[in-house]
Amino acid sequence: MPHSARFLKYSVVTILLCAVVLLPVLAEAARKSAHKGFVSVKQRHWDESHVRKVLQAFAYGGHTSDAQIASWARMKPASAIKQMLTFDYVNTLLSPTQDASAEHAESLEALQAFWSGDDTRNPQRWDKRRHFPALSTDANGVTSSLSSSNLQRTWAQALNTRGINPFLHKTALYLSNYQLAISVHKTRPSLIRAYYDAILSDLASGESFTTLVSNASRAAAVARAYGHQYNTFNNEKLSFSGNDDFAREYFQLFFRIQGETEDPLYHESVTIENNAKLLTGMNLDRVTNAFGSTSESDWYIAPIDFSDHTDETGRVLYNFSKHHADCLEILHTQICGSTASEKLKTLALVASNHPEAKANLPVHIINFFADDQLNEEKTAAVQAGWIAAQDDLLAFLQAYAISVTFHRSDTVKFRSAFDRNLALQNAVVLDNNESFNGRQHWETARRRMNPQGAEVFVPAHDVFGGQIGLQAANNPYIFRAAYRSNVNEPDFLGRSSRSYYTDRTETEAAVWEKDWASRIPENDSGKYIVSEVADWLWQHIVGDNGNNFDVIARSQVYSLIAYGADFGYVVSVYDPAVSADPERMYGSEELTNDPALQALIDTIANETLPLNDTEPDARLSANEHIGLAVNFISMMPYTFALEAADSSADGPTGNIKDKPARKPRERGQGRDTTRDRSSR
Amino acid sequence: MNRRDFLKAGFASAAMVGAGLGTGLYGRPAMASVPVPRTLVNVMLLGGSDLRYAIVPHPSHDPVYIEQFWTAREPLYTENYADYAAMYASEYQTVQDTRTGFEFGIHNSCGWLAQQFTDGNVAIIANVFGSLNRRHDHSQLIVNTGDVLADRLIYSRDGWGGRLVETLGGASNVVSISSDVSIFCQGSNQANRLARVIHAQNTRDIALPNVNPEKSVTHRSNILTRALKGYYEQRGSEVAESKAASWPYHRFFQHNSAFRSFGDAVDQRLATQDLPAPLSNLDLNNNSFEQQCRNIYDCCLVPDILGLSTLSMDYGGWDTHKDQQVRINRNLQDIFGSNGGLDVLYEALAQNIPAASDSLLFNFASDFGRQLAVNGSRGTDHGRGSYSIVIGHAVNGGVFGDMFPLREALPDPADSLGRTPFQITGRDIDGLTAVGRINSALCDWLQPGSGAQVFPDAPSSAVENGLDLSQLLSV
C-alpha cells in the first residue's frame, strides 16, 4: 500500500473513531449547556455581572444583597436562575421580607387595604396611609369615587418594598400594560385592579401562558375597555350588533397574529368578523355603591357572569341568549361553546398554536424585558426557546435569562421610564423603613415616571401598550425631564434624614436617617476610602463593572463623595492656579496628563469618608455627599440603557476590581442612631 | 386676478393691517427680521380618522348614493333626524369647489376648514391610501415611513420627514412639536437617526438647566448642574470620536448637545417675544394639540435657530369604534373649528408674523380610513381608504378625485347576495391613489426634485383614473 493510501486509511479510521467517541460527548456537553431550548452561559463565564444584568433586566434590580448576588454568581446558572426569577408572591432571596407587607403580596387589592388601614403591623407612616386606599379620601376622611392615583401609587410602592417580588410584578406589568393592555380611563380602577390581580394569581399559580391570556380575554375589564360588553347577537334574525375592535385586537395584540401568513381577506372577513360574533353576551354586572363608591361609573364588577340573569341593580343581562349560539369558524377552525367564555377558552388554544403567535409572542416578550436589538440569529433562538418552553412563561424567561442569546455584547436594552426610575429607586432606597418612613407619599418612582410618559395602568399607546425603551431613548424630553429632576430635586434620590411623627396625635417624633454604611462595605482597614466607595456606588447603580466609569466621571464622583462639591468647584478652591472658575470643564486628556490635576484626583480619591464615624454630624454629612453622587451617577447616560455582559469573556471585565463581597457594618453598630435630627 | 387670488390678497392685506395695529391683544409684535422658509407641517391623526364624517355629500347628490349613505351611517348621529336632508341642514355647511362647481358638506365642527376651503386654501384628495392593512401600529409605521412594504417589526428606520430634511440639506431639521418623536422624523443614519431632529415639545421650556447665578455657588442644584454639564460636554465630544457608531449611549450625549446647541438660543430669542394672548389662552379639548399650536407660532419666531423646514405634529383619539360623534366632533373642532387651534394660530400669525402664514403647508395623515357603514356601537371600525387634506396658501384648492364614488352605492358584482359596499360589513373606501404621490408633491414644493429622492416609487404608484396632482400646489 503506498504511503499516501495508508495515510488516507489511517486518517479515515481516526476520524471515524473520533466521531464515534467524541460525538456523544459533544452532544452531552451541548445538552448540558442547553436549557429549555436556549444555549446557557457556561458556568465559568457566569459571574456577578451576569447576575446583575439579569436582575436589572427582569426585576428592576431586585432588592437583594451583594452577598446574595455573589452567592448566585458562584452557583450553576440553571440553579441560580431558579432562585432569582420565580413567580412566587414572595421571593425572599430576591426581595427579603422586612415587615408584614409580604403577607399581603398576593394582590394590589390586599396591599391597598393593608397600607391604608390601621393594622398595627402596617409599616406605612400613619400620615401617608390616606394616599393608598381604593377610594379617594380627602383630609377629613370623606370618600367618594375610586382613585386611580392611589392605585398607581400602591403599585409603585409595591415595586419598592422588600418582601414583594419585583420580577412577578414586572411580568404582570408587561402583560397588563403592554401585551394585554387596557387603560384605567376606560375601566375605572376597580376593574383594572381585578384584571392585574388575576394576572398575578395566574402567574403565581403556574397557569400556562395560553390559559393566562385566555383568562384575560374573558375579563370584565377588557370587555368594558373595548366596548364589546354591549355586543349582542340575535340568534333568531342572525344579526350582530356591536363593534369589531377587540375581535381584531384579540389576534393582533393578545396573540400577535397579524393574519399575514394567510389570505388577508379571510382574516378580515371570516376570522375577525366571526370573532366579533363570538364576543357577544359579555355584559358586566353592576352593584350599587360597589367598593363604597358613590360614583355610578365605579359600579361595574368583575368577573363576568355568562348566564342570563338579573344583576343587583335590577338590570337583566342576556349573556347566554344574546351570545352567538352556533359554532363559528375562526382561524380555519370551528369554535364551539354555549357562551363566549367557553368559546374563548377553545379559541385561545387554537390561537396560541398559530404559527404567527409562536413566532411573534416570544419576540415581543424579549423586546420588552431584555433586548431592543434582536437580529435574525437571536430571534430564531428566542422563537426556538419559546417552543421548547411549552407554554411555560416562567421556564422561557428563566432559560433566556441565562442564555448566550441574552448575554452577548450586541444585546442592548433601552430603558423605559418604568425601567430606569424603578431600578434607580430600588438601588437607592435601602430598606422598607426608608421607603415607608423616610419618604413622603409622593416620593415613589411614580413622581418621576409619570412626567416621563410611563404611567402604570395608563399605557402611553392605549391598547398598544406602554412606553417602550426605544421610544424613551429617542425622546429628548424624557432625558431632559430626568436631567432637570436630578438637578432640581436632589433630595428625591439623595435625602439623608427625615423627622416624622409616629402617631396621629403628633406627639411621638422619630427620625429616619440614611445609612449607606449598612450597604457599602468597609475596606480591610475598616475605612471608607472615596475611590472604593465610588466604585461600589457605580457598580450598585450602573452595574457595568466600571466599563464606562471614565476619568471625567471619576473626578466628579470622587469630588461629590469627598467634599459634596463638583470637581470644577474643588479645583477652583484647592488649586485656583489651574482655574479659579468653578464652571471650567475638564476633559479626559487633561485629567490624565496634567500633573496638578492628577495629583488632585489622587488626593480626593484617597480621602476617607466618615461614613462610620462616631460623630453623627460627620456621618450625616457623609451620607449627604453620597446622595449628591447618587444624583450624578443616576443621570449618567449608562442608566438609560442596559448592555448585557458578554458571555464569551473569561473573568471580570472593566475598571472595577472584582473583590469578594464584604459584609457591610451591621445597622447601628458602633454609633448613636437615636439622635433626633428634626431640627435639620 | 381671479377670485382665489383676490381672497388671498385680501387675507394678506388684512394681516398686514392687523400687524401694524399692534393691539394689546397680540402684545409685542414679533421680530420681522427672520424670514420663515417654506415649511411642511405633517399632522398625524392617530387612530384612523373617519374623514367621511367630516365630509359628506350634498343632499342634491345622486339620490341612490344619498339613500345608501344615509342608511349606512344614520346611527352615527346622536340626534334623531327625519331624513338625510334634515340631518345635513343641522350638522353641515355647504362649500363649493370653485374650479368645478362641485358642492358638498363640511361638518359644522370644522368652521375654519370650510372657510379655508372657500378661500381656496384647501385641497381634498379623495380615495387615498397609505397602508393596505387595518392594523394601527403597522399602518402608522407605513404612513410615517412612506414605505408600503415597511416591516412591521422594525422601528429603527428612517421616516419620510427625516429623508426629506436630508434631501433638503443645509441646516434643515425636522422639528417635532408634539410630545413624541415619531418615526416620521427619523433619518437614514443608523448610528444617529435623530441627527436632524429637534424636539420642541414646549418651545417656552426647552433648555437644559444652567448654573443659577441667583443661588450660591455651593447650592446643590448648582453643584449638580456643573458636574453634569461638564461631564456631558467633555465626555460627549470624546465619545463622538472614540466610540463605535453602535454604542448605545451616543443618543443621550446627542440629546444633551442638541438641547445645549439650540435650547439657550431659543430661550433667549423668545424671552423678548410674547406669545399672543389668544394663543396663550387657547383652551382646546386636547391639551397637547393646544401646546403644539403655540409651538408652531414660536417656531416661526426662531426658524433660523431650528433650521425650520419640516414640522411634525400629532393628534390622538381617532379610533372611534363606539360613540363616534361625540369624540370626533371634539377632535375636529380642536383642529379645524372656528376658534380651534389652527384658526387661532393663523390669526396670530397674520397679526404678528404675516409672512409665516404664507410659508406653512399643512398635511393631514392618519393610520387608515374607516369602514363605510356604522357598526353596532355607533362608531366605525377600521378601514383603509380615506381622504388627504392639504391646507396652505400655496395650495390650489379644490377636490381631487371622486369624492363620493357611486360604486359604493351600487350592488357589488362580487357579492353573491347582490349587496352594495355600503351594506357589506367590512367594506371601506377603495384606496385608488397612493399617499406617496401626494407626499412627493409636497416635498417638491419645498424643494423641486426632492420628491423623487424621498419617494422614489411615487411615479409608479397607484393613482385614481384621471387624477392630475401636478396642479395641487402653486410653484
GROMACS .gro file of C-alpha atoms in nm, chain A residues 2-319:
model
  318
    2PRO     CA    1   0.150   0.330  -0.100
    3HIS     CA    2   0.231   0.565   0.182
    4SER     CA    3  -0.037   0.813   0.083
    5ALA     CA    4  -0.304   0.543   0.075
    6ARG     CA    5  -0.202   0.418   0.419
    7PHE     CA    6  -0.216   0.768   0.547
    8LEU     CA    7  -0.558   0.818   0.400
    9LYS     CA    8  -0.684   0.495   0.551
   10TYR     CA    9  -0.536   0.588   0.886
   11SER     CA   10  -0.693   0.928   0.870
   12VAL     CA   11  -1.035   0.794   0.786
   13VAL     CA   12  -1.021   0.542   1.068
   14THR     CA   13  -0.905   0.808   1.309
   15ILE     CA   14  -1.183   1.043   1.208
   16LEU     CA   15  -1.442   0.770   1.240
   17LEU     CA   16  -1.314   0.672   1.580
   18CYS     CA   17  -1.313   1.029   1.692
   19ALA     CA   18  -1.664   1.070   1.566
   20VAL     CA   19  -1.783   0.761   1.749
   21VAL     CA   20  -1.615   0.862   2.071
   22LEU     CA   21  -1.649   1.238   2.063
   23LEU     CA   22  -1.990   1.298   1.916
   24PRO     CA   23  -2.180   1.163   2.214
   25VAL     CA   24  -1.953   1.361   2.442
   26LEU     CA   25  -2.013   1.676   2.244
   27ALA     CA   26  -2.384   1.606   2.233
   28GLU     CA   27  -2.390   1.555   2.606
   29ALA     CA   28  -2.197   1.877   2.656
   30ALA     CA   29  -2.442   2.060   2.433
   31ARG     CA   30  -2.733   1.906   2.622
   32LYS     CA   31  -2.585   2.018   2.949
   33SER     CA   32  -2.530   2.373   2.832
   34ALA     CA   33  -2.872   2.388   2.671
   35HIS     CA   34  -3.156   2.491   2.895
   36LYS     CA   35  -3.513   2.477   2.767
   37GLY     CA   36  -3.409   2.534   2.410
   38PHE     CA   37  -3.150   2.802   2.479
   39VAL     CA   38  -2.776   2.758   2.500
   40SER     CA   39  -2.680   2.857   2.851
   41VAL     CA   40  -2.387   3.064   2.961
   42LYS     CA   41  -2.111   2.834   3.075
   43GLN     CA   42  -2.058   2.829   3.445
   44ARG     CA   43  -1.701   2.953   3.413
   45HIS     CA   44  -1.831   3.266   3.243
   46TRP     CA   45  -2.122   3.317   3.479
   47ASP     CA   46  -2.027   3.586   3.728
   48GLU     CA   47  -2.168   3.876   3.927
   49SER     CA   48  -2.202   4.095   3.622
   50HIS     CA   49  -2.431   3.836   3.463
   51VAL     CA   50  -2.636   3.815   3.780
   52ARG     CA   51  -2.668   4.192   3.797
   53LYS     CA   52  -2.776   4.216   3.434
   54VAL     CA   53  -3.047   3.959   3.493
   55LEU     CA   54  -3.170   4.148   3.798
   56GLN     CA   55  -3.168   4.477   3.612
   57ALA     CA   56  -3.347   4.343   3.307
   58PHE     CA   57  -3.607   4.131   3.480
   59ALA     CA   58  -3.654   4.261   3.832
   60TYR     CA   59  -3.579   4.635   3.837
   61GLY     CA   60  -3.251   4.545   4.005
   62GLY     CA   61  -3.417   4.341   4.277
   63HIS     CA   62  -3.378   4.408   4.648
   64THR     CA   63  -3.113   4.159   4.727
   65SER     CA   64  -2.774   4.195   4.894
   66ASP     CA   65  -2.425   4.190   4.747
   67ALA     CA   66  -2.365   3.865   4.933
   68GLN     CA   67  -2.666   3.704   4.767
   69ILE     CA   68  -2.551   3.827   4.427
   70ALA     CA   69  -2.210   3.676   4.494
   71SER     CA   70  -2.374   3.353   4.600
   72TRP     CA   71  -2.579   3.333   4.280
   73ALA     CA   72  -2.267   3.406   4.080
   74ARG     CA   73  -2.100   3.102   4.234
   75MET     CA   74  -2.389   2.870   4.155
   76LYS     CA   75  -2.460   2.696   3.830
   77PRO     CA   76  -2.660   2.938   3.616
   78ALA     CA   77  -2.954   2.698   3.589
   79SER     CA   78  -2.967   2.661   3.965
   80ALA     CA   79  -2.921   3.029   4.035
   81ILE     CA   80  -3.192   3.141   3.797
   82LYS     CA   81  -3.447   2.917   3.965
   83GLN     CA   82  -3.389   3.113   4.283
   84MET     CA   83  -3.361   3.453   4.119
   85LEU     CA   84  -3.664   3.453   3.894
   86THR     CA   85  -3.979   3.299   4.033
   87PHE     CA   86  -4.344   3.391   4.012
   88ASP     CA   87  -4.398   3.341   4.385
   89TYR     CA   88  -4.569   3.632   4.551
   90VAL     CA   89  -4.275   3.642   4.789
   91ASN     CA   90  -3.922   3.553   4.684
   92THR     CA   91  -3.714   3.611   4.994
   93LEU     CA   92  -3.382   3.574   4.816
   94LEU     CA   93  -3.467   3.831   4.552
   95SER     CA   94  -3.659   4.057   4.788
   96PRO     CA   95  -3.608   3.973   5.155
   97THR     CA   96  -3.906   4.019   5.381
   98GLN     CA   97  -3.871   4.306   5.624
   99ASP     CA   98  -4.222   4.361   5.753
  100ALA     CA   99  -4.578   4.237   5.725
  101SER     CA  100  -4.625   4.375   5.373
  102ALA     CA  101  -4.520   4.041   5.232
  103GLU     CA  102  -4.824   3.882   5.395
  104HIS     CA  103  -5.042   4.090   5.163
  105ALA     CA  104  -4.836   4.043   4.850
  106GLU     CA  105  -5.095   3.838   4.665
  107SER     CA  106  -5.279   4.134   4.518
  108LEU     CA  107  -5.288   4.509   4.481
  109GLU     CA  108  -5.627   4.493   4.648
  110ALA     CA  109  -5.473   4.340   4.960
  111LEU     CA  110  -5.180   4.581   4.958
  112GLN     CA  111  -5.408   4.881   4.922
  113ALA     CA  112  -5.617   4.762   5.214
  114PHE     CA  113  -5.312   4.691   5.428
  115TRP     CA  114  -5.113   5.006   5.359
  116SER     CA  115  -5.416   5.229   5.402
  117GLY     CA  116  -5.553   5.052   5.709
  118ASP     CA  117  -5.497   5.058   6.082
  119ASP     CA  118  -5.331   4.721   6.125
  120THR     CA  119  -5.073   4.763   6.397
  121ARG     CA  120  -4.818   4.594   6.176
  122ASN     CA  121  -4.876   4.833   5.887
  123PRO     CA  122  -4.530   4.980   5.824
  124GLN     CA  123  -4.671   5.275   5.633
  125ARG     CA  124  -4.631   5.606   5.815
  126TRP     CA  125  -4.973   5.696   5.950
  127ASP     CA  126  -4.999   6.029   5.767
  128LYS     CA  127  -4.930   5.860   5.433
  129ARG     CA  128  -5.196   5.593   5.466
  130ARG     CA  129  -5.476   5.803   5.324
  131HIS     CA  130  -5.294   5.808   4.991
  132PHE     CA  131  -5.328   5.435   4.940
  133PRO     CA  132  -5.693   5.324   4.976
  134ALA     CA  133  -5.905   5.221   4.682
  135LEU     CA  134  -6.134   5.515   4.741
  136SER     CA  135  -6.004   5.867   4.723
  137THR     CA  136  -6.013   6.028   5.064
  138ASP     CA  137  -5.980   6.391   5.149
  139ALA     CA  138  -5.806   6.529   5.455
  140ASN     CA  139  -6.127   6.489   5.655
  141GLY     CA  140  -6.160   6.125   5.566
  142VAL     CA  141  -6.451   6.181   5.329
  143THR     CA  142  -6.455   5.929   5.048
  144SER     CA  143  -6.614   5.949   4.708
  145SER     CA  144  -6.501   5.765   4.396
  146LEU     CA  145  -6.230   5.515   4.324
  147SER     CA  146  -5.885   5.664   4.296
  148SER     CA  147  -5.656   5.593   4.003
  149SER     CA  148  -5.374   5.783   4.169
  150ASN     CA  149  -5.388   5.570   4.483
  151LEU     CA  150  -5.381   5.256   4.272
  152GLN     CA  151  -5.079   5.378   4.078
  153ARG     CA  152  -4.907   5.480   4.400
  154THR     CA  153  -4.973   5.139   4.551
  155TRP     CA  154  -4.817   4.971   4.250
  156ALA     CA  155  -4.509   5.192   4.267
  157GLN     CA  156  -4.483   5.131   4.642
  158ALA     CA  157  -4.507   4.757   4.588
  159LEU     CA  158  -4.216   4.766   4.349
  160ASN     CA  159  -4.006   4.941   4.610
  161THR     CA  160  -4.100   4.718   4.902
  162ARG     CA  161  -3.878   4.443   5.033
  163GLY     CA  162  -4.080   4.127   5.061
  164ILE     CA  163  -4.268   4.176   4.735
  165ASN     CA  164  -4.142   4.006   4.423
  166PRO     CA  165  -4.039   4.269   4.164
  167PHE     CA  166  -3.999   4.012   3.887
  168LEU     CA  167  -4.355   3.893   3.932
  169HIS     CA  168  -4.481   4.250   3.915
  170LYS     CA  169  -4.267   4.341   3.617
  171THR     CA  170  -4.414   4.045   3.434
  172ALA     CA  171  -4.763   4.146   3.538
  173LEU     CA  172  -4.689   4.499   3.416
  174TYR     CA  173  -4.584   4.359   3.081
  175LEU     CA  174  -4.900   4.157   3.050
  176SER     CA  175  -5.150   4.413   3.176
  177ASN     CA  176  -4.991   4.726   3.031
  178TYR     CA  177  -4.825   4.602   2.714
  179GLN     CA  178  -4.934   4.275   2.557
  180LEU     CA  179  -5.284   4.269   2.704
  181ALA     CA  180  -5.303   4.642   2.763
  182ILE     CA  181  -5.608   4.835   2.869
  183SER     CA  182  -5.637   5.174   3.036
  184VAL     CA  183  -5.782   5.268   3.370
  185HIS     CA  184  -5.954   5.556   3.194
  186LYS     CA  185  -6.181   5.306   3.024
  187THR     CA  186  -6.227   5.060   3.308
  188ARG     CA  187  -6.205   5.259   3.630
  189PRO     CA  188  -5.961   5.142   3.899
  190SER     CA  189  -6.166   4.853   4.037
  191LEU     CA  190  -6.184   4.660   3.712
  192ILE     CA  191  -5.826   4.712   3.609
  193ARG     CA  192  -5.708   4.620   3.957
  194ALA     CA  193  -5.905   4.297   3.939
  195TYR     CA  194  -5.753   4.238   3.596
  196TYR     CA  195  -5.400   4.291   3.725
  197ASP     CA  196  -5.457   4.081   4.037
  198ALA     CA  197  -5.597   3.796   3.831
  199ILE     CA  198  -5.283   3.804   3.617
  200LEU     CA  199  -5.071   3.795   3.933
  201SER     CA  200  -5.271   3.498   4.052
  202ASP     CA  201  -5.238   3.312   3.723
  203LEU     CA  202  -4.863   3.369   3.720
  204ALA     CA  203  -4.818   3.267   4.082
  205SER     CA  204  -5.027   2.955   4.045
  206GLY     CA  205  -4.829   2.842   3.742
  207GLU     CA  206  -5.106   2.862   3.485
  208SER     CA  207  -4.995   2.807   3.130
  209PHE     CA  208  -4.940   3.117   2.921
  210THR     CA  209  -5.232   3.027   2.699
  211THR     CA  210  -5.463   2.991   2.996
  212LEU     CA  211  -5.345   3.324   3.132
  213VAL     CA  212  -5.415   3.503   2.805
  214SER     CA  213  -5.744   3.319   2.772
  215ASN     CA  214  -5.847   3.434   3.117
  216ALA     CA  215  -5.751   3.790   3.031
  217SER     CA  216  -5.957   3.779   2.712
  218ARG     CA  217  -6.264   3.688   2.918
  219ALA     CA  218  -6.203   3.959   3.176
  220ALA     CA  219  -6.464   4.216   3.263
  221ALA     CA  220  -6.209   4.494   3.233
  222VAL     CA  221  -6.132   4.403   2.873
  223ALA     CA  222  -6.498   4.384   2.775
  224ARG     CA  223  -6.560   4.724   2.926
  225ALA     CA  224  -6.246   4.884   2.782
  226TYR     CA  225  -6.308   4.772   2.426
  227GLY     CA  226  -6.683   4.808   2.442
  228HIS     CA  227  -6.782   4.455   2.342
  229GLN     CA  228  -6.960   4.448   2.674
  230TYR     CA  229  -7.257   4.562   2.468
  231ASN     CA  230  -7.208   4.337   2.166
  232THR     CA  231  -7.506   4.111   2.108
  233PHE     CA  232  -7.618   3.852   1.858
  234ASN     CA  233  -7.982   3.793   1.770
  235ASN     CA  234  -7.998   3.418   1.718
  236GLU     CA  235  -8.339   3.437   1.551
  237LYS     CA  236  -8.259   3.706   1.299
  238LEU     CA  237  -7.895   3.602   1.284
  239SER     CA  238  -7.793   3.963   1.320
  240PHE     CA  239  -7.493   4.101   1.501
  241SER     CA  240  -7.483   4.433   1.678
  242GLY     CA  241  -7.158   4.575   1.807
  243ASN     CA  242  -6.807   4.661   1.701
  244ASP     CA  243  -6.512   4.451   1.589
  245ASP     CA  244  -6.250   4.635   1.791
  246PHE     CA  245  -6.141   4.358   2.026
  247ALA     CA  246  -6.227   4.096   1.765
  248ARG     CA  247  -5.927   4.230   1.573
  249GLU     CA  248  -5.701   4.317   1.864
  250TYR     CA  249  -5.757   3.977   2.025
  251PHE     CA  250  -5.545   3.834   1.746
  252GLN     CA  251  -5.312   4.122   1.684
  253LEU     CA  252  -5.231   4.211   2.043
  254PHE     CA  253  -5.318   3.923   2.271
  255PHE     CA  254  -5.166   3.659   2.042
  256ARG     CA  255  -4.967   3.873   1.798
  257ILE     CA  256  -5.140   3.719   1.498
  258GLN     CA  257  -5.145   3.971   1.216
  259GLY     CA  258  -5.307   3.745   0.960
  260GLU     CA  259  -5.008   3.786   0.732
  261THR     CA  260  -4.942   3.419   0.676
  262GLU     CA  261  -5.274   3.356   0.512
  263ASP     CA  262  -5.524   3.521   0.283
  264PRO     CA  263  -5.576   3.869   0.433
  265LEU     CA  264  -5.932   3.870   0.307
  266TYR     CA  265  -6.005   3.552   0.503
  267HIS     CA  266  -5.852   3.702   0.814
  268GLU     CA  267  -6.058   4.019   0.777
  269SER     CA  268  -6.390   3.880   0.663
  270VAL     CA  269  -6.401   3.543   0.837
  271THR     CA  270  -6.169   3.532   1.135
  272ILE     CA  271  -6.221   3.886   1.260
  273GLU     CA  272  -6.586   3.918   1.171
  274ASN     CA  273  -6.671   3.584   1.331
  275ASN     CA  274  -6.468   3.670   1.637
  276ALA     CA  275  -6.684   3.979   1.673
  277LYS     CA  276  -6.984   3.748   1.683
  278LEU     CA  277  -6.808   3.531   1.937
  279LEU     CA  278  -6.755   3.831   2.162
  280THR     CA  279  -7.125   3.865   2.238
  281GLY     CA  280  -7.301   3.808   2.567
  282MET     CA  281  -7.026   3.962   2.779
  283ASN     CA  282  -7.209   4.233   2.968
  284LEU     CA  283  -7.093   4.327   3.316
  285ASP     CA  284  -7.295   4.321   3.636
  286ARG     CA  285  -7.338   4.635   3.837
  287VAL     CA  286  -7.369   4.663   4.212
  288THR     CA  287  -7.497   4.977   4.378
  289ASN     CA  288  -7.222   5.151   4.572
  290ALA     CA  289  -6.974   4.885   4.473
  291PHE     CA  290  -6.643   4.931   4.653
  292GLY     CA  291  -6.813   5.201   4.861
  293SER     CA  292  -6.808   5.440   4.570
  294THR     CA  293  -7.084   5.692   4.516
  295SER     CA  294  -6.990   5.726   4.151
  296GLU     CA  295  -7.202   5.511   3.921
  297SER     CA  296  -6.915   5.464   3.681
  298ASP     CA  297  -6.740   5.260   3.952
  299TRP     CA  298  -7.023   5.014   3.998
  300TYR     CA  299  -6.930   4.762   3.734
  301ILE     CA  300  -6.783   4.449   3.884
  302ALA     CA  301  -6.575   4.150   3.779
  303PRO     CA  302  -6.593   3.872   3.679
  304ILE     CA  303  -6.850   3.846   3.401
  305ASP     CA  304  -7.144   3.616   3.469
  306PHE     CA  305  -7.204   3.450   3.133
  307SER     CA  306  -7.558   3.337   3.211
  308ASP     CA  307  -7.886   3.519   3.157
  309HIS     CA  308  -7.954   3.684   3.491
  310THR     CA  309  -8.057   3.997   3.674
  311ASP     CA  310  -7.786   4.194   3.846
  312GLU     CA  311  -7.805   4.366   4.184
  313THR     CA  312  -7.932   4.688   4.029
  314GLY     CA  313  -8.219   4.509   3.854
  315ARG     CA  314  -8.069   4.510   3.504
  316VAL     CA  315  -8.148   4.198   3.305
  317LEU     CA  316  -7.839   4.068   3.129
  318TYR     CA  317  -7.880   3.825   2.838
  319ASN     CA  318  -7.526   3.696   2.832
   0.00000   0.00000   0.00000
